[in-house]
């Protein structure tokens, strides 16, 4: 299967998600998240070029919004929150990072095998559909296997990125207004989650979700 | 400007007033008075729909289902804010760590916006906007759950925020798959349901079915379908009772309206089989699971929350068998009674300082009016005659049997029996027994007024359902 430039960037984004699974350092995770999201900004531009100027301006605006809001704004906010709480590492909960890494490779393989189920062949770039599904799986794996609330937000953002990738490469003609709204909803969700995490840290003196068992009746 | 814009006027006024911290003293009563005016206003806006005229234009149009759920949301929001105008200031006065004016007013700002988003969900015919609005309900209601700012409310808020956000992300993925499924229809891809219905037969069934599964996962999480319900008992029990009433009586319906709209689209595309195959067993299992979980509850509000999960199951089955009229009827009956129960639970929490069932005993002796109301509401929610829930559950059961869904019918029969026993036992422990010494006093009759009205409405709904009402609901469901 020949990889197009878009498929190549999608695969690179999935690779960054796999690497995040093997990393325990919170700040490094956010840097990889920023890199992953910046790759989507690149995909936006490539999609704009491939539309032969029809929607070029809209794709450029979307790429800029993704770059500023999702690739820079959100990771910077999360870095600030982690610094404020002096959070350095998340060593994982049910599975250690090496095990999570292997699971993430499994997710990539699953995404590849699920291409026939999810790809819109007329839209081109079928590998991107598989990588989008892989990002969904990796995001879920990340959320389930990490200990800290802030890592759950990272997992959620990986899932969001997978969905964004699918929308960009397979759901051609998606109204840009809806795509923009999705980006800003993600920003608001992360801001609210960040504020809740800061409050959790103040009240519980930790942000370990496995220790939050007060409501388990 | 569309007439629909007037729906949002009063909630927006409440929101804006909430931005003024100096309004803390009079805002609760002001918002209660405004919500009383909202009731005739909404009935006025919805009335043309009953005679077959759709209200609104473009992506926001009020059809039969839209009108029914707008009315339900209005009744629940009015009840919550009127009762809140009495209980919230009293709670604030009794609070050791007195809540600041800013924090108190913020509650009203968010509540107004939350009501606006819940109004918009059943009105939109655009799947993209529907997703944005439902995600909006999550983001706006999360701070409302954390109103008390306790450790447990914070934990419930976190669970709600993260589980619902991930769930709703899946719904977005499903929406994209459904959008992409139009690639071979020959027409331009669209998210507007009416345009999608025109080309439904040519949609790619592979992507459409996958899209429906992901949307069900997402909106199912939001509505509390088993096993995606985990956030619901925590959020509903930790939120202030006015918010619990809104969450249970109005918000769950919003997510189910989204499932209804999608099920209609998928059925029109000739894939109705997947709607039945997924929704009917999911609903049946939800009813059974919730009824079993109801048995072991020790907390009054958690018991009510699990009862909401059970009713979500019933509503899911109604959607699964394609009965829009029963979906509307049962949603109305459940919402009214559940709001009454949550508001009563709020009263008890204030006076007794606890939600633990064992510590609330002897209500009939200490406050006979509240005792009788709680008993009536408990019978209503357990599906006893002569209340509306009995009629809708009976009709639903009849329809499930007629549809040949024996497994779901058995689940519902067993589930309703267990639920009746569990709710009667738990509520009986609150009503009878040794009277507890109240921690705080409250104006018994005044605080019983709103729940009493809701129970009377449920009673009237129970005795007034006849063929002509059902014909009207069938007509509205097809609009």
XYZ file of C-alpha atoms in Angstrom:
696
model
C 0.000 0.000 0.000
C 1.460 3.354 -1.029
C 1.378 5.967 1.676
C 0.231 9.441 0.692
C 1.680 12.465 2.512
C -1.491 12.666 4.609
C -1.316 8.970 5.511
C 2.340 9.440 6.418
C 1.527 12.308 8.817
C -1.374 10.302 10.275
C 0.945 7.349 10.904
C 3.492 9.717 12.475
C 0.751 11.061 14.784
C -0.178 7.508 15.793
C 3.523 6.814 16.452
C 3.700 9.788 18.833
C 0.696 8.361 20.711
C 2.476 4.996 21.032
C 5.579 6.755 22.378
C 3.450 8.653 24.911
C 2.340 5.305 26.327
C 5.928 4.455 27.186
C 6.688 7.809 28.835
C 6.176 8.511 32.536
C 7.294 12.164 32.552
C 4.217 14.392 32.464
C 5.893 17.351 30.733
C 7.344 15.090 28.004
C 3.885 13.613 27.450
C 2.471 17.080 26.868
C 5.288 17.897 24.424
C 4.463 14.765 22.434
C 0.774 15.695 22.568
C 1.642 19.115 21.145
C 3.707 17.483 18.385
C 0.885 15.061 17.577
C -1.638 17.897 17.300
C 0.759 20.009 15.216
C 0.887 17.104 12.732
C -2.904 17.429 12.349
C -2.401 21.067 11.546
C -0.115 19.897 8.732
C -2.785 17.461 7.545
C -5.269 20.373 7.468
C -2.942 22.266 5.136
C -2.377 19.226 2.892
C -6.158 18.713 2.682
C -6.440 22.387 1.715
C -3.864 21.958 -1.072
C -5.592 18.811 -2.337
C -8.914 20.684 -2.554
C -7.303 22.646 -5.424
C -7.940 26.039 -3.918
C -11.697 25.486 -3.449
C -11.649 25.670 0.333
C -8.004 26.639 0.772
C -8.719 29.657 2.959
C -10.981 27.668 5.294
C -8.389 24.915 5.681
C -5.655 27.462 6.429
C -7.838 29.067 9.130
C -8.641 25.635 10.584
C -4.940 24.690 10.554
C -4.073 27.933 12.349
C -6.807 27.419 14.958
C -5.687 23.818 15.569
C -2.072 24.937 15.888
C -2.799 27.823 18.257
C -5.575 26.293 20.363
C -4.898 22.562 20.416
C -1.195 22.230 19.675
C -0.008 25.216 21.735
C -2.739 26.502 24.069
C -3.982 23.246 25.579
C -0.556 21.606 26.198
C 0.774 24.875 27.662
C -2.201 25.099 30.019
C -1.717 21.474 31.086
C 2.030 22.071 31.614
C 1.198 25.085 33.775
C -1.317 23.063 35.809
C 1.161 20.179 36.287
C 3.875 22.637 37.363
C 1.495 24.302 39.801
C 0.745 20.943 41.415
C 4.415 19.841 41.217
C 3.392 16.746 39.250
C 6.411 15.157 37.568
C 5.583 11.551 36.756
C 2.670 9.164 36.271
C 4.029 5.653 36.657
C 0.749 4.006 35.715
C -1.829 1.993 37.550
C -3.015 -1.372 36.265
C -0.247 -1.753 33.672
C 3.297 -0.418 33.704
C 4.387 1.869 30.827
C 6.269 -0.926 28.955
C 3.141 -3.091 29.022
C 1.049 -0.094 27.894
C 3.529 0.452 25.062
C 2.959 -3.098 23.824
C -0.797 -2.606 24.088
C -0.464 0.581 22.017
C 1.390 -1.356 19.292
C -1.527 -3.784 19.384
C -3.882 -0.830 18.922
C -1.961 0.258 15.804
C -2.225 -3.271 14.418
C -5.969 -3.319 15.243
C -6.401 0.049 13.504
C -4.609 -1.285 10.404
C -6.809 -4.389 10.264
C -9.952 -2.286 10.758
C -9.219 -0.082 7.705
C -11.776 -1.956 5.527
C -14.484 -1.315 8.138
C -13.825 2.388 8.679
C -12.259 3.793 5.498
C -14.186 5.847 2.978
C -12.289 4.751 -0.121
C -13.663 7.540 -2.306
C -12.114 10.055 0.135
C -8.628 8.554 -0.312
C -6.017 8.107 2.432
C -7.491 4.870 3.858
C -4.511 4.378 6.196
C -5.536 7.591 7.988
C -8.869 5.965 8.870
C -7.032 3.056 10.474
C -4.686 5.408 12.339
C -7.669 7.415 13.582
C -9.200 4.237 15.024
C -5.804 3.320 16.507
C -5.638 6.728 18.226
C -9.077 6.073 19.697
C -7.870 2.762 21.144
C -4.590 4.241 22.393
C -6.421 7.109 24.077
C -8.644 4.632 25.909
C -5.657 2.469 26.894
C -3.899 5.591 28.191
C -6.905 6.645 30.262
C -7.425 3.237 31.810
C -3.801 2.502 32.653
C -2.751 5.854 34.146
C -3.107 6.881 37.741
C -3.384 10.673 37.653
C -6.406 12.749 36.708
C -4.266 14.931 34.429
C -3.219 11.839 32.435
C -6.884 11.011 31.901
C -7.234 14.421 30.244
C -4.245 13.530 28.022
C -5.941 10.246 27.092
C -9.136 12.130 26.291
C -7.189 14.491 24.024
C -5.617 11.547 22.165
C -9.149 10.197 21.556
C -10.245 13.678 20.380
C -7.260 13.782 18.010
C -8.220 10.413 16.544
C -11.739 11.668 15.899
C -10.410 14.903 14.418
C -8.127 12.914 12.102
C -11.049 10.819 10.901
C -13.175 13.908 10.309
C -10.395 15.611 8.389
C -9.432 12.731 6.123
C -12.592 10.629 5.710
C -15.633 12.840 6.359
C -14.999 15.143 3.410
C -17.175 18.236 3.285
C -17.731 18.408 7.042
C -18.851 21.990 7.792
C -15.810 23.936 9.050
C -18.048 25.705 11.555
C -18.695 22.358 13.254
C -14.969 21.466 13.178
C -14.068 24.822 14.749
C -16.765 24.350 17.395
C -15.332 20.908 18.198
C -11.870 22.443 18.703
C -13.230 25.132 21.032
C -15.374 22.615 22.943
C -12.188 20.612 23.533
C -10.488 23.760 24.811
C -13.344 24.560 27.220
C -13.513 20.921 28.378
C -9.774 20.922 29.121
C -9.984 24.270 30.916
C -12.847 23.042 33.124
C -11.107 19.692 33.713
C -7.882 21.544 34.573
C -9.658 23.710 37.123
C -11.386 20.672 38.639
C -8.008 18.887 38.869
C -6.490 21.891 40.671
C -9.404 21.769 43.141
C -8.989 17.997 43.553
C -5.310 18.585 44.351
C -6.217 21.228 46.958
C -8.929 19.117 48.612
C -7.426 15.619 48.420
C -3.737 16.670 48.377
C -3.253 14.345 45.387
C -4.770 13.790 41.932
C -4.596 9.990 41.984
C -7.977 8.801 40.698
C -7.420 5.300 42.087
C -7.463 6.819 45.581
C -10.760 8.669 45.030
C -13.118 6.065 46.434
C -15.413 8.123 48.632
C -18.485 7.464 46.490
C -18.009 3.733 45.884
C -20.990 2.335 47.763
C -36.519 36.551 14.261
C -37.959 33.102 14.850
C -40.542 32.632 17.598
C -38.239 29.981 19.022
C -35.837 32.708 20.194
C -38.389 33.710 22.858
C -37.913 30.303 24.501
C -34.429 31.362 25.525
C -35.307 34.848 26.720
C -36.073 34.123 30.376
C -33.210 31.633 30.959
C -30.822 34.163 29.393
C -32.152 36.946 31.664
C -31.551 34.660 34.666
C -28.025 33.932 33.416
C -27.157 37.583 32.915
C -28.605 38.585 36.286
C -26.416 35.907 37.850
C -23.365 37.839 36.680
C -24.203 40.554 39.230
C -23.040 39.341 42.686
C -25.194 42.028 44.363
C -28.296 40.182 43.121
C -27.666 37.230 45.480
C -30.367 38.368 47.917
C -33.233 38.590 45.418
C -32.071 36.440 42.481
C -33.638 33.136 43.710
C -37.111 34.690 44.018
C -36.636 36.702 40.809
C -35.719 33.577 38.821
C -38.647 31.648 40.359
C -41.102 34.386 39.297
C -39.588 34.477 35.800
C -39.901 30.704 35.461
C -43.604 30.947 36.391
C -44.011 33.298 33.394
C -41.944 30.914 31.260
C -44.634 28.205 31.539
C -47.421 30.027 29.597
C -44.828 31.491 27.226
C -43.567 28.013 26.290
C -47.089 26.604 25.948
C -47.882 29.530 23.664
C -44.828 28.906 21.472
C -45.481 25.150 21.324
C -49.249 25.363 20.651
C -49.056 25.673 16.810
C -47.209 22.326 16.726
C -50.288 20.587 18.186
C -52.305 21.746 15.192
C -49.689 20.549 12.733
C -47.645 23.715 12.151
C -43.904 23.484 12.722
C -42.321 26.454 14.505
C -38.933 27.841 13.511
C -36.808 27.537 10.420
C -33.395 26.396 9.211
C -31.505 24.068 11.507
C -33.767 24.752 14.502
C -37.359 23.617 13.993
C -39.866 22.534 16.636
C -41.656 19.332 15.619
C -43.889 17.115 17.778
C -41.034 15.495 19.708
C -39.342 18.899 20.056
C -42.518 20.475 21.482
C -43.089 17.624 23.942
C -39.547 17.748 25.320
C -39.499 21.545 25.438
C -42.616 21.426 27.628
C -41.102 18.721 29.868
C -37.859 20.701 30.267
C -39.833 23.860 31.113
C -41.930 22.153 33.794
C -38.875 20.557 35.408
C -36.794 23.751 35.207
C -39.631 25.813 36.683
C -40.148 23.295 39.501
C -36.395 23.160 40.231
C -35.910 26.925 40.306
C -39.096 27.618 42.305
C -38.164 25.004 44.911
C -34.554 26.215 44.718
C -35.704 29.745 45.551
C -36.764 28.371 48.956
C -34.166 25.710 49.702
C -30.953 27.172 48.255
C -30.952 30.412 50.322
C -31.891 28.389 53.433
C -29.022 25.951 52.791
C -26.699 28.888 52.264
C -27.690 30.468 55.563
C -27.226 27.177 57.411
C -23.815 26.532 55.808
C -20.896 26.924 58.237
C -18.533 28.087 55.468
C -20.838 30.718 54.071
C -20.865 30.607 50.299
C -19.822 33.857 48.630
C -22.357 35.938 46.695
C -20.299 35.425 43.542
C -20.390 31.646 43.855
C -24.110 31.667 44.664
C -24.950 33.879 41.669
C -22.713 31.815 39.367
C -25.069 28.924 40.055
C -27.898 30.884 38.419
C -25.757 31.957 35.463
C -24.834 28.362 34.727
C -28.345 27.049 35.450
C -29.832 29.532 32.943
C -27.353 28.515 30.240
C -27.847 24.836 31.059
C -31.617 25.256 30.556
C -30.954 27.055 27.230
C -28.834 24.153 25.907
C -31.466 21.642 27.038
C -34.099 23.630 25.128
C -31.972 23.682 21.980
C -31.177 19.932 21.828
C -34.663 18.661 20.855
C -35.138 21.614 18.475
C -32.079 21.151 16.304
C -32.257 19.091 13.130
C -28.513 19.281 12.586
C -26.473 16.374 13.939
C -23.363 18.544 14.382
C -25.173 21.170 16.430
C -26.898 18.430 18.383
C -23.510 17.043 19.403
C -22.167 20.485 20.304
C -25.252 21.229 22.429
C -25.146 17.914 24.280
C -21.441 18.403 25.034
C -22.432 21.920 26.126
C -24.884 20.461 28.663
C -22.009 18.440 30.160
C -19.681 21.429 30.462
C -22.379 23.689 31.922
C -23.790 21.189 34.399
C -20.441 19.922 35.753
C -19.904 23.052 37.942
C -23.539 22.811 39.086
C -22.874 19.314 40.485
C -19.933 20.747 42.428
C -22.163 23.450 43.961
C -21.515 22.308 47.543
C -17.735 22.190 46.948
C -17.329 19.150 49.155
C -14.891 16.295 48.559
C -17.662 13.955 47.458
C -19.248 16.487 45.087
C -15.814 17.128 43.576
C -15.276 13.412 43.028
C -18.741 13.109 41.437
C -18.018 16.114 39.199
C -14.742 14.620 38.000
C -16.366 11.292 37.212
C -19.227 13.040 35.389
C -16.940 15.307 33.402
C -14.486 12.671 32.261
C -16.932 9.823 31.567
C -19.471 11.994 29.762
C -16.785 13.840 27.772
C -15.285 10.563 26.556
C -18.769 9.195 25.890
C -19.731 12.261 23.922
C -16.443 12.041 21.997
C -17.617 8.621 20.774
C -20.904 10.211 19.745
C -18.880 12.701 17.675
C -17.043 9.825 16.013
C -20.422 8.208 15.306
C -21.719 11.478 13.834
C -18.677 11.638 11.523
C -19.228 8.038 10.415
C -22.894 8.794 9.645
C -21.813 11.928 7.745
C -19.243 9.916 5.793
C -21.830 7.215 5.008
C -23.388 9.609 2.465
C -20.324 9.384 0.187
C -22.144 7.345 -2.455
C -25.550 9.042 -2.377
C -24.648 11.365 -5.230
C -25.716 14.395 -3.197
C -23.444 16.618 -1.124
C -22.783 15.227 2.382
C -24.939 16.906 4.998
C -25.566 16.864 8.731
C -29.130 18.182 8.403
C -31.496 15.321 9.214
C -34.181 16.289 6.665
C -31.595 16.318 3.841
C -30.100 13.052 5.064
C -33.551 11.439 5.103
C -34.031 12.308 1.412
C -30.956 10.235 0.490
C -31.193 7.750 3.333
C -31.749 4.713 1.111
C -28.417 5.280 -0.664
C -26.283 5.696 2.462
C -23.395 3.269 2.951
C -24.871 0.726 5.418
C -21.404 -0.273 6.722
C -20.557 3.231 7.936
C -24.124 4.055 8.940
C -24.388 1.022 11.235
C -20.959 1.727 12.754
C -21.964 5.361 13.225
C -25.151 4.382 15.007
C -23.227 2.039 17.340
C -20.772 4.810 18.297
C -23.559 7.376 18.731
C -25.420 4.941 20.951
C -22.263 4.444 23.030
C -21.877 8.212 23.374
C -25.435 9.334 23.960
C -26.051 6.125 25.925
C -23.338 7.191 28.366
C -25.034 10.538 28.765
C -28.461 8.987 29.318
C -27.210 6.298 31.686
C -27.736 3.061 29.742
C -26.178 0.087 31.590
C -23.173 -0.446 31.833
C -22.332 3.155 30.851
C -24.278 4.594 33.784
C -21.401 4.773 36.317
C -21.322 8.559 36.606
C -25.070 8.920 37.107
C -25.675 7.791 40.726
C -22.728 9.860 41.965
C -23.639 13.031 40.078
C -27.363 12.858 40.846
C -26.806 12.182 44.527
C -24.095 14.802 45.118
C -25.674 17.685 43.206
C -28.058 20.063 45.011
C -31.558 18.616 44.735
C -32.769 21.281 42.287
C -29.915 20.267 39.965
C -30.602 16.547 40.530
C -34.184 17.203 39.383
C -32.878 18.948 36.247
C -30.336 16.208 35.525
C -32.797 13.383 35.992
C -35.946 15.024 34.684
C -34.591 16.947 31.714
C -30.987 16.115 30.817
C -31.421 12.344 30.420
C -34.270 13.055 27.986
C -31.997 15.247 25.828
C -29.554 12.409 25.164
C -32.454 10.038 24.465
C -33.962 12.519 21.985
C -30.646 12.348 20.103
C -30.899 8.532 20.074
C -34.510 8.834 18.830
C -33.548 11.158 15.961
C -30.701 8.847 14.907
C -32.880 5.750 15.160
C -35.384 7.385 12.788
C -32.608 8.136 10.304
C -31.135 4.629 10.478
C -34.600 3.079 10.113
C -35.320 5.277 7.077
C -32.069 4.018 5.556
C -33.418 0.475 5.753
C -31.240 -0.499 8.725
C -34.026 -0.587 11.313
C -32.922 -4.058 12.332
C -29.794 -2.714 14.075
C -31.924 -0.227 16.033
C -34.064 -3.058 17.376
C -31.128 -5.429 17.888
C -29.214 -2.879 19.950
C -31.789 -0.772 21.758
C -34.285 -3.397 22.916
C -31.758 -5.729 24.639
C -29.806 -2.718 25.974
C -33.003 -1.302 27.471
C -34.083 -4.655 28.916
C -30.697 -5.305 30.520
C -30.634 -1.730 31.882
C -34.031 -2.248 33.546
C -32.954 -5.530 35.176
C -29.516 -4.251 36.243
C -30.888 -1.022 37.708
C -33.607 -2.859 39.618
C -31.015 -5.217 41.124
C -28.779 -2.301 42.101
C -31.773 -0.572 43.682
C -32.045 -3.351 46.259
C -28.778 -2.553 48.018
C -29.116 1.229 48.265
C -28.714 2.998 51.600
C -28.797 6.563 50.313
C -32.150 8.104 49.319
C -30.784 10.174 46.419
C -28.708 7.289 45.059
C -31.834 5.148 45.145
C -33.620 7.774 43.037
C -30.640 7.931 40.662
C -30.735 4.145 40.091
C -34.466 4.473 39.494
C -33.587 6.981 36.734
C -31.274 4.370 35.180
C -34.206 1.934 35.208
C -36.484 4.445 33.468
C -33.752 5.174 30.914
C -33.931 1.460 30.127
C -37.687 1.675 29.595
C -37.316 4.737 27.356
C -34.581 3.003 25.353
C -36.961 0.104 24.706
C -39.686 2.572 23.631
C -37.227 4.022 21.079
C -36.167 0.508 20.055
C -39.722 -0.545 19.179
C -40.124 2.755 17.312
C -42.927 4.061 19.530
C -42.477 7.825 19.623
C -45.762 8.294 21.478
C -44.717 6.003 24.343
C -41.267 7.598 24.413
C -42.883 11.017 24.954
C -45.550 9.768 27.361
C -43.166 7.845 29.610
C -40.519 10.575 29.515
C -43.166 13.059 30.699
C -44.462 10.786 33.469
C -41.004 9.830 34.697
C -39.629 13.378 34.626
C -42.528 14.839 36.603
C -42.435 12.249 39.365
C -38.649 12.039 39.560
C -38.373 15.807 39.929
C -40.939 15.671 42.769
C -38.940 12.928 44.485
C -35.583 14.706 44.175
C -37.099 17.924 45.505
C -38.600 16.011 48.459
C -35.219 14.348 49.056
C -33.666 17.827 49.103
C -36.131 18.925 51.780
C -35.258 15.883 53.902
C -31.527 16.411 53.413
C -31.908 19.973 54.661
C -33.971 19.159 57.754
C -32.211 15.916 58.753
C -28.719 16.719 57.481
C -28.368 13.259 55.905
C -29.458 11.226 52.883
C -28.956 7.870 54.622
C -32.273 6.013 54.544
C -31.895 4.518 58.043
C -31.420 7.959 59.572
C -34.521 9.452 57.939
C -37.154 7.205 59.557
C -40.491 8.305 61.010
C -41.340 10.971 58.449
C -45.061 10.257 58.723
C -44.912 11.062 62.447
C -42.588 14.058 62.281
C -43.960 15.661 59.080
C -47.148 13.904 57.956
C -47.574 16.066 54.832
C -44.084 15.197 53.570
C -44.641 11.550 54.533
C -47.847 11.292 52.480
C -46.267 13.097 49.517
C -43.188 10.872 49.585
C -45.360 7.761 49.743
C -47.474 8.955 46.794
C -44.384 9.866 44.743
C -42.698 6.536 45.566
C -45.797 4.630 44.441
C -45.872 6.719 41.285
C -42.221 6.079 40.385
C -42.634 2.374 41.100
C -45.371 2.341 38.448
C -48.493 2.051 40.581
C -51.967 3.195 39.555
C -53.515 5.748 39.336
C -50.379 7.708 38.368
C -49.168 8.414 34.834
C -46.166 6.093 35.102
C -48.510 3.116 35.547
C -50.292 3.863 32.274
C -47.108 4.435 30.270
C -45.378 1.347 31.697
C -48.482 -0.760 31.049
C -48.775 0.464 27.447
C -45.057 -0.043 26.927
C -45.226 -3.607 28.189
C -48.218 -4.270 25.928
C -46.319 -2.883 22.937
C -43.186 -4.895 23.717
C -45.278 -8.088 23.750
C -47.021 -7.038 20.525
C -43.618 -6.460 18.916
C -42.722 -10.070 19.778
C -39.821 -9.049 22.026
C -40.323 -11.697 24.702
C -36.852 -11.316 26.245
C -37.265 -7.561 26.737
C -40.816 -8.050 28.037
C -39.576 -10.550 30.623
C -36.742 -8.204 31.636
C -39.234 -5.364 32.080
C -41.698 -7.516 34.036
C -39.039 -8.863 36.398
C -37.309 -5.479 36.648
C -40.500 -3.599 37.469
C -41.441 -6.165 40.115
C -38.042 -5.938 41.813
C -38.121 -2.141 41.554
C -41.552 -1.954 43.143
C -40.415 -4.092 46.088
C -37.096 -2.239 46.491
C -38.556 1.273 46.318
C -41.478 0.375 48.595
C -39.114 -1.144 51.170
C -36.620 1.741 51.144
C -39.284 4.450 51.160
C -41.236 2.559 53.808
C -38.182 2.789 56.080
C -38.189 6.568 55.625
C -41.927 7.002 56.123
C -42.506 4.639 59.052
C -40.546 3.884 62.199
C -39.223 6.028 64.994
C -39.279 9.745 64.235
C -35.820 11.304 64.022
C -34.956 14.556 65.764
C -34.632 17.155 62.954
C -31.382 19.125 62.769
C -33.065 22.154 61.200
C -36.621 23.334 60.880
C -38.287 24.167 57.578
C -41.712 25.528 56.524
C -43.342 22.155 55.863
C -46.319 23.231 53.753
C -44.434 25.831 51.734
C -41.657 23.397 50.816
C -44.171 20.678 49.949
C -46.058 22.858 47.462
C -43.975 22.242 44.294
C -43.629 18.438 44.782
C -47.372 18.288 45.523
C -48.226 20.080 42.265
C -45.963 17.674 40.338
C -47.613 14.635 41.944
C -51.069 16.053 41.131
C -49.926 16.505 37.501
C -48.797 12.859 37.484
C -52.175 11.816 38.906
C -54.041 13.823 36.239
C -51.780 12.308 33.564
C -52.699 8.878 34.898
C -56.446 9.310 34.782
C -56.672 11.346 31.608
C -54.851 9.088 29.144
C -57.458 7.946 26.631
C -57.464 7.029 22.925
C -57.708 10.683 21.838
C -54.607 11.611 23.912
C -52.744 8.648 22.426
C -53.855 9.686 18.931
C -52.506 13.182 19.569
C -49.175 11.744 20.782
C -48.996 9.432 17.742
C -49.677 12.429 15.516
C -46.964 14.462 17.271
C -44.447 11.613 17.024
C -44.944 11.515 13.252
C -44.632 15.252 12.750
